[in-house]
Amino acid sequence: QVHLVESGGGLVQPGGSLRLSCAASGIIFRIYHMGWYRQAPGKQRELVASITSNSMTNYADSVKGRFTISRDNAKYTVYLQMNSLKPEDTAAYYCKATYDLYNYWGQGTQVTVSS
């Protein structure tokens, strides 16, 4: 059974930082492309950052230079380091694992950026 468990969300002031983690189980983690998505109330879910099985990365324009995605295959974990957070980064953040036709989602972790 596949599980993706996100953690690390919370309330942070503008300009602050958070590191999200997504721990995977039930998959051969190293072969999966991993992504972080977010969904704000009333908006569609959007891609924030992704990392391929060989660690090539891609970022949404809105987070370039502020967020960094990384993976630790030995720990079956993908991370999202978020710096210089803005109120518009407030959303539920979801982890996604993709390989071929297989897609798995985590349950999400809430990030709120507010003073």
PDB file of C-alpha atoms in Angstrom:
ATOM      1  CA  GLN A   1       0.000   0.000   0.000  1.00  0.00           C
ATOM      2  CA  VAL A   2       1.328   3.400  -1.008  1.00  0.00           C
ATOM      3  CA  HIS A   3       1.536   6.229   1.495  1.00  0.00           C
ATOM      4  CA  LEU A   4       2.786   9.766   1.072  1.00  0.00           C
ATOM      5  CA  VAL A   5       2.851  11.723   4.326  1.00  0.00           C
ATOM      6  CA  GLU A   6       3.546  15.440   4.306  1.00  0.00           C
ATOM      7  CA  SER A   7       4.769  17.361   7.337  1.00  0.00           C
ATOM      8  CA  GLY A   8       6.323  20.688   8.235  1.00  0.00           C
ATOM      9  CA  GLY A   9       3.478  23.064   7.524  1.00  0.00           C
ATOM     10  CA  GLY A  10       2.333  25.743   9.916  1.00  0.00           C
ATOM     11  CA  LEU A  11       1.885  29.439  10.530  1.00  0.00           C
ATOM     12  CA  VAL A  12       4.798  31.710   9.618  1.00  0.00           C
ATOM     13  CA  GLN A  13       5.246  35.457   9.276  1.00  0.00           C
ATOM     14  CA  PRO A  14       5.943  37.059   5.909  1.00  0.00           C
ATOM     15  CA  GLY A  15       9.621  36.728   5.080  1.00  0.00           C
ATOM     16  CA  GLY A  16       9.944  33.587   7.138  1.00  0.00           C
ATOM     17  CA  SER A  17      10.910  30.060   6.158  1.00  0.00           C
ATOM     18  CA  LEU A  18       9.496  26.557   6.381  1.00  0.00           C
ATOM     19  CA  ARG A  19      10.708  23.179   5.232  1.00  0.00           C
ATOM     20  CA  LEU A  20       8.127  20.672   4.101  1.00  0.00           C
ATOM     21  CA  SER A  21       8.836  16.958   4.029  1.00  0.00           C
ATOM     22  CA  CYS A  22       7.049  14.152   2.230  1.00  0.00           C
ATOM     23  CA  ALA A  23       7.852  10.638   3.372  1.00  0.00           C
ATOM     24  CA  ALA A  24       6.952   7.866   0.957  1.00  0.00           C
ATOM     25  CA  SER A  25       6.346   4.188   1.525  1.00  0.00           C
ATOM     26  CA  GLY A  26       5.100   1.338  -0.646  1.00  0.00           C
ATOM     27  CA  ILE A  27       6.892   2.534  -3.782  1.00  0.00           C
ATOM     28  CA  ILE A  28      10.365   2.221  -5.286  1.00  0.00           C
ATOM     29  CA  PHE A  29      11.021   5.824  -4.424  1.00  0.00           C
ATOM     30  CA  ARG A  30      14.157   6.342  -6.506  1.00  0.00           C
ATOM     31  CA  ILE A  31      12.368   5.770  -9.812  1.00  0.00           C
ATOM     32  CA  TYR A  32       9.514   8.166  -9.118  1.00  0.00           C
ATOM     33  CA  HIS A  33       9.300  11.777 -10.181  1.00  0.00           C
ATOM     34  CA  MET A  34       8.192  13.805  -7.175  1.00  0.00           C
ATOM     35  CA  GLY A  35       6.297  17.048  -7.068  1.00  0.00           C
ATOM     36  CA  TRP A  36       4.928  19.611  -4.671  1.00  0.00           C
ATOM     37  CA  TYR A  37       1.602  21.194  -5.495  1.00  0.00           C
ATOM     38  CA  ARG A  38      -0.506  23.708  -3.647  1.00  0.00           C
ATOM     39  CA  GLN A  39      -4.126  24.713  -3.556  1.00  0.00           C
ATOM     40  CA  ALA A  40      -5.459  27.914  -2.067  1.00  0.00           C
ATOM     41  CA  PRO A  41      -9.155  28.303  -1.196  1.00  0.00           C
ATOM     42  CA  GLY A  42     -11.198  28.897  -4.333  1.00  0.00           C
ATOM     43  CA  LYS A  43      -8.259  28.234  -6.636  1.00  0.00           C
ATOM     44  CA  GLN A  44      -7.084  25.303  -8.707  1.00  0.00           C
ATOM     45  CA  ARG A  45      -4.280  23.087  -7.544  1.00  0.00           C
ATOM     46  CA  GLU A  46      -1.007  24.211  -9.096  1.00  0.00           C
ATOM     47  CA  LEU A  47       2.472  22.798  -9.490  1.00  0.00           C
ATOM     48  CA  VAL A  48       5.007  24.467  -7.212  1.00  0.00           C
ATOM     49  CA  ALA A  49       8.122  22.407  -7.876  1.00  0.00           C
ATOM     50  CA  SER A  50       9.122  19.026  -9.197  1.00  0.00           C
ATOM     51  CA  ILE A  51      12.177  16.807  -9.185  1.00  0.00           C
ATOM     52  CA  THR A  52      12.825  13.916 -11.521  1.00  0.00           C
ATOM     53  CA  SER A  53      14.254  10.533 -10.636  1.00  0.00           C
ATOM     54  CA  ASN A  54      17.688  11.861 -11.644  1.00  0.00           C
ATOM     55  CA  SER A  55      17.171  15.068  -9.635  1.00  0.00           C
ATOM     56  CA  MET A  56      16.423  17.547 -12.378  1.00  0.00           C
ATOM     57  CA  THR A  57      14.255  20.281 -10.941  1.00  0.00           C
ATOM     58  CA  ASN A  58      11.523  22.581 -12.174  1.00  0.00           C
ATOM     59  CA  TYR A  59       9.806  25.499 -10.449  1.00  0.00           C
ATOM     60  CA  ALA A  60       6.769  27.663 -10.899  1.00  0.00           C
ATOM     61  CA  ASP A  61       7.765  31.215 -11.798  1.00  0.00           C
ATOM     62  CA  SER A  62       6.126  32.494  -8.630  1.00  0.00           C
ATOM     63  CA  VAL A  63       8.543  30.575  -6.391  1.00  0.00           C
ATOM     64  CA  LYS A  64      11.785  30.623  -8.381  1.00  0.00           C
ATOM     65  CA  GLY A  65      14.653  31.844  -6.254  1.00  0.00           C
ATOM     66  CA  ARG A  66      12.689  31.336  -3.027  1.00  0.00           C
ATOM     67  CA  PHE A  67      11.841  27.634  -2.926  1.00  0.00           C
ATOM     68  CA  THR A  68      14.131  24.635  -3.329  1.00  0.00           C
ATOM     69  CA  ILE A  69      13.024  21.059  -3.911  1.00  0.00           C
ATOM     70  CA  SER A  70      15.320  18.171  -3.054  1.00  0.00           C
ATOM     71  CA  ARG A  71      15.129  14.443  -2.466  1.00  0.00           C
ATOM     72  CA  ASP A  72      16.855  11.854  -0.317  1.00  0.00           C
ATOM     73  CA  ASN A  73      16.368   8.473  -1.924  1.00  0.00           C
ATOM     74  CA  ALA A  74      17.860   6.672   1.063  1.00  0.00           C
ATOM     75  CA  LYS A  75      15.162   8.180   3.298  1.00  0.00           C
ATOM     76  CA  TYR A  76      12.356   7.919   0.734  1.00  0.00           C
ATOM     77  CA  THR A  77      11.716  11.593   1.311  1.00  0.00           C
ATOM     78  CA  VAL A  78      11.285  14.723  -0.787  1.00  0.00           C
ATOM     79  CA  TYR A  79      11.680  18.188   0.693  1.00  0.00           C
ATOM     80  CA  LEU A  80      10.545  21.684  -0.134  1.00  0.00           C
ATOM     81  CA  GLN A  81      12.570  24.460   1.453  1.00  0.00           C
ATOM     82  CA  MET A  82      10.524  27.641   1.369  1.00  0.00           C
ATOM     83  CA  ASN A  83      12.219  30.959   2.066  1.00  0.00           C
ATOM     84  CA  SER A  84      11.040  34.555   1.870  1.00  0.00           C
ATOM     85  CA  LEU A  85       7.478  33.418   2.266  1.00  0.00           C
ATOM     86  CA  LYS A  86       4.675  35.704   1.157  1.00  0.00           C
ATOM     87  CA  PRO A  87       0.992  35.818   2.131  1.00  0.00           C
ATOM     88  CA  GLU A  88       0.154  34.572  -1.364  1.00  0.00           C
ATOM     89  CA  ASP A  89       2.036  31.351  -0.598  1.00  0.00           C
ATOM     90  CA  THR A  90      -0.750  30.453   1.830  1.00  0.00           C
ATOM     91  CA  ALA A  91      -2.262  27.168   0.694  1.00  0.00           C
ATOM     92  CA  ALA A  92      -2.526  23.475   1.363  1.00  0.00           C
ATOM     93  CA  TYR A  93       0.628  21.833   0.010  1.00  0.00           C
ATOM     94  CA  TYR A  94       0.486  18.355  -1.466  1.00  0.00           C
ATOM     95  CA  CYS A  95       3.134  15.853  -2.426  1.00  0.00           C
ATOM     96  CA  LYS A  96       2.733  13.774  -5.590  1.00  0.00           C
ATOM     97  CA  ALA A  97       4.644  10.736  -6.810  1.00  0.00           C
ATOM     98  CA  THR A  98       4.565   9.854 -10.503  1.00  0.00           C
ATOM     99  CA  TYR A  99       5.940   6.929 -12.485  1.00  0.00           C
ATOM    100  CA  ASP A 100       4.582   5.925 -15.863  1.00  0.00           C
ATOM    101  CA  LEU A 101       0.802   5.711 -15.407  1.00  0.00           C
ATOM    102  CA  TYR A 102       1.017   5.614 -11.625  1.00  0.00           C
ATOM    103  CA  ASN A 103       0.195   8.750  -9.630  1.00  0.00           C
ATOM    104  CA  TYR A 104      -0.100   9.006  -5.867  1.00  0.00           C
ATOM    105  CA  TRP A 105      -1.000  11.965  -3.670  1.00  0.00           C
ATOM    106  CA  GLY A 106      -0.470  12.768  -0.055  1.00  0.00           C
ATOM    107  CA  GLN A 107      -3.112  14.246   2.236  1.00  0.00           C
ATOM    108  CA  GLY A 108      -1.529  17.686   2.338  1.00  0.00           C
ATOM    109  CA  THR A 109      -0.119  20.056   4.910  1.00  0.00           C
ATOM    110  CA  GLN A 110      -1.343  23.598   5.504  1.00  0.00           C
ATOM    111  CA  VAL A 111       0.974  26.566   5.135  1.00  0.00           C
ATOM    112  CA  THR A 112      -0.287  29.928   6.344  1.00  0.00           C
ATOM    113  CA  VAL A 113       1.775  33.074   5.869  1.00  0.00           C
ATOM    114  CA  SER A 114       0.412  35.902   7.960  1.00  0.00           C
ATOM    115  CA  SER A 115       1.510  38.562  10.396  1.00  0.00           C
TER     116      SER A 115
END
